[in-house]
Coordinates of C-alpha atoms in Angstrom, one line a residue:
F18 CA 116.9 46.5 48.3
P19 CA 115.7 43.5 46.9
S20 CA 112.1 44.3 47.8
H21 CA 109.9 45.9 45.7
D22 CA 107.5 47.9 48.4
T23 CA 110.7 50.2 48.8
T24 CA 110.8 53.6 47.1
V25 CA 113.9 55.8 47.3
K26 CA 113.4 59.6 46.7
V27 CA 115.9 62.1 46.8
I28 CA 114.6 65.4 48.6
E29 CA 117.2 68.7 49.1
G30 CA 116.6 71.2 51.7
T31 CA 118.1 72.5 54.7
G32 CA 118.8 70.4 57.8
E33 CA 115.9 72.1 59.4
D34 CA 113.5 71.4 56.6
L35 CA 114.4 67.6 56.4
F36 CA 114.3 67.2 59.9
N37 CA 110.9 68.6 60.0
L38 CA 109.8 66.0 57.3
L39 CA 111.2 63.5 59.4
L40 CA 109.4 64.4 62.5
Q41 CA 106.2 64.6 60.6
G42 CA 106.2 61.4 59.1
K43 CA 106.7 62.3 55.3
I44 CA 110.2 60.9 55.0
D45 CA 111.5 57.8 56.8
F46 CA 115.0 58.7 57.4
F47 CA 117.5 61.0 55.9
L48 CA 121.2 60.6 54.9
G49 CA 122.7 64.1 54.8
N50 CA 126.0 66.3 55.8
F51 CA 124.5 67.2 59.3
R52 CA 123.7 65.8 62.7
P53 CA 120.1 66.1 63.7
M54 CA 119.2 69.2 65.6
E55 CA 117.4 67.4 68.4
E56 CA 118.6 64.2 70.4
G57 CA 116.0 62.4 72.0
K58 CA 114.7 58.8 72.4
E59 CA 112.5 59.1 69.2
M60 CA 115.6 59.8 67.0
I61 CA 118.4 57.2 66.3
Y62 CA 121.4 58.4 64.0
C63 CA 124.5 57.0 63.1
S64 CA 127.6 58.6 61.2
V65 CA 128.5 56.6 57.9
G66 CA 131.3 58.2 57.1
K67 CA 133.5 61.1 56.5
D68 CA 134.9 62.7 53.4
Q69 CA 138.2 64.7 53.2
I70 CA 137.3 68.2 51.5
S71 CA 139.0 69.4 48.3
V72 CA 138.6 72.5 46.3
W73 CA 137.4 71.4 43.0
G74 CA 136.8 73.5 39.6
S75 CA 136.6 72.9 35.8
K76 CA 139.8 72.7 33.8
K77 CA 139.9 76.4 33.3
F78 CA 141.4 76.3 37.1
L79 CA 144.1 73.6 36.3
K80 CA 146.9 76.0 36.8
L81 CA 145.9 76.8 40.5
Q82 CA 147.1 73.2 41.4
K83 CA 150.7 74.3 41.4
G84 CA 151.2 76.2 44.6
F85 CA 147.9 75.0 46.2
P86 CA 146.7 76.6 48.6
K87 CA 148.3 79.9 47.9
S88 CA 147.1 79.9 44.4
L89 CA 143.9 80.2 45.8
A90 CA 144.8 83.9 46.7
G91 CA 142.1 86.4 44.9
T92 CA 140.3 83.3 43.1
E93 CA 136.3 83.3 42.7
F94 CA 134.3 80.6 44.7
V95 CA 130.7 79.7 44.3
L96 CA 129.8 78.5 48.0
P97 CA 126.9 77.6 50.2
G98 CA 125.4 80.2 52.4
F99 CA 126.8 80.8 55.9
Q100 CA 124.6 78.6 57.5
N101 CA 126.6 75.8 56.3
P102 CA 129.6 74.5 58.3
L103 CA 131.5 74.1 55.5
R104 CA 131.5 77.5 54.1
H105 CA 132.5 78.8 58.3
D106 CA 135.2 76.1 58.3
F107 CA 136.7 77.2 54.9
E108 CA 136.7 80.9 55.7
K109 CA 138.4 80.5 58.7
Y110 CA 141.0 78.1 56.8
M111 CA 141.4 81.2 54.1
L112 CA 141.7 83.7 56.8
Q113 CA 144.2 81.8 59.1
N114 CA 146.3 81.3 56.0
G115 CA 146.0 85.1 54.8
L116 CA 144.3 84.1 51.6
P117 CA 141.7 86.7 50.4
F118 CA 139.3 85.3 47.9
Q119 CA 136.0 86.3 46.2
V120 CA 132.4 84.9 46.7
K121 CA 131.1 85.2 43.0
I122 CA 127.9 83.3 43.7
E123 CA 126.3 82.0 46.9
A124 CA 123.6 79.1 47.0
Q125 CA 122.5 76.3 49.2
D126 CA 121.7 73.9 46.5
T127 CA 124.8 71.7 46.1
A128 CA 123.8 70.7 42.7
L129 CA 123.6 74.0 41.5
L130 CA 126.9 74.9 43.0
K131 CA 128.4 71.9 41.2
E132 CA 126.9 72.8 37.8
L133 CA 128.3 76.3 38.3
A134 CA 131.5 74.9 39.1
L135 CA 131.3 72.8 35.9
R136 CA 130.5 76.0 33.8
G137 CA 133.8 77.5 35.1
E138 CA 131.9 80.3 37.1
G139 CA 134.2 79.4 40.2
L140 CA 135.7 76.9 42.4
I141 CA 133.7 74.8 44.9
L142 CA 134.2 72.8 48.3
S143 CA 133.4 69.1 48.3
G144 CA 134.3 65.7 49.2
E145 CA 135.3 63.3 46.6
E146 CA 132.3 60.9 46.9
T147 CA 129.9 63.9 45.9
V148 CA 131.6 64.9 42.8
K149 CA 132.8 61.6 41.6
T150 CA 130.6 61.5 38.5
W151 CA 131.8 64.7 37.4
V152 CA 135.6 64.0 38.0
K153 CA 135.3 60.6 35.9
S154 CA 133.8 62.6 33.1
G155 CA 136.5 65.0 33.0
G156 CA 134.5 68.1 34.0
L157 CA 135.7 68.6 37.4
I158 CA 139.7 68.6 38.7
R159 CA 140.6 68.5 41.9
I160 CA 142.8 71.9 42.8
G161 CA 144.0 70.6 46.3
A162 CA 142.9 69.0 49.4
I163 CA 142.2 71.3 52.6
P164 CA 144.2 69.9 55.2
K165 CA 142.0 68.7 58.4
M166 CA 138.8 69.5 56.9
S167 CA 136.1 67.1 56.4
E168 CA 132.6 66.5 56.0
E169 CA 130.8 63.8 58.0
Y170 CA 127.6 61.9 56.7
W171 CA 124.8 61.0 59.2
L172 CA 121.9 58.6 58.7
G173 CA 118.9 59.1 60.9
M174 CA 115.4 58.4 61.3
V175 CA 112.6 58.7 64.1
K176 CA 111.8 55.8 66.2
K177 CA 108.6 54.1 65.2
K178 CA 106.6 51.1 64.5
I179 CA 107.7 49.9 61.4
D180 CA 105.9 47.2 59.2
N181 CA 108.3 47.6 56.5
E182 CA 111.3 44.8 56.6
N183 CA 114.1 46.9 54.8
V184 CA 113.3 50.1 57.2
K185 CA 113.4 47.5 60.2
K186 CA 117.0 46.3 58.7
I187 CA 118.0 50.0 58.5
I188 CA 117.0 50.6 62.2
R189 CA 118.7 47.8 63.8
A190 CA 122.1 48.7 62.1
L191 CA 121.6 52.2 63.6
E192 CA 121.0 50.8 67.1
K193 CA 124.3 48.7 67.0

């Protein structure tokens, strides 16, 4: 934004935590991989994109590219908790394909999951957009894409009287 009166802060948390901050007026909008839990006239949101989910890991796991997805059988993963839809979809996929796997570490913090994958602790699930920096640096490689599995990203906010021109532009774009 060209204006100097706009500040962008990155806050991580569960969907519920971020939604509550939004309703309390502590944040103006969110961008996340979850749709708002409550719908109503006071809430506006839109889908801003979708990303194909792939399995990513350090170079230690390069050999798993050959024979993907069967090569994943018995492999260790660092995954988000059960409340994350991505985890549920992945486990369903692995079960349907008869591929056992191990959860070495479970964490909700996506930055932590990526860091663990960089260290070779296990494989992660992610869209390409969210790991682009680590792929460019050579820290993470794509093991393979999971068919028909994607993650959708949402921008949402609570309708309110706004004096900030930049936020007004976002609201107008969402209402289209």
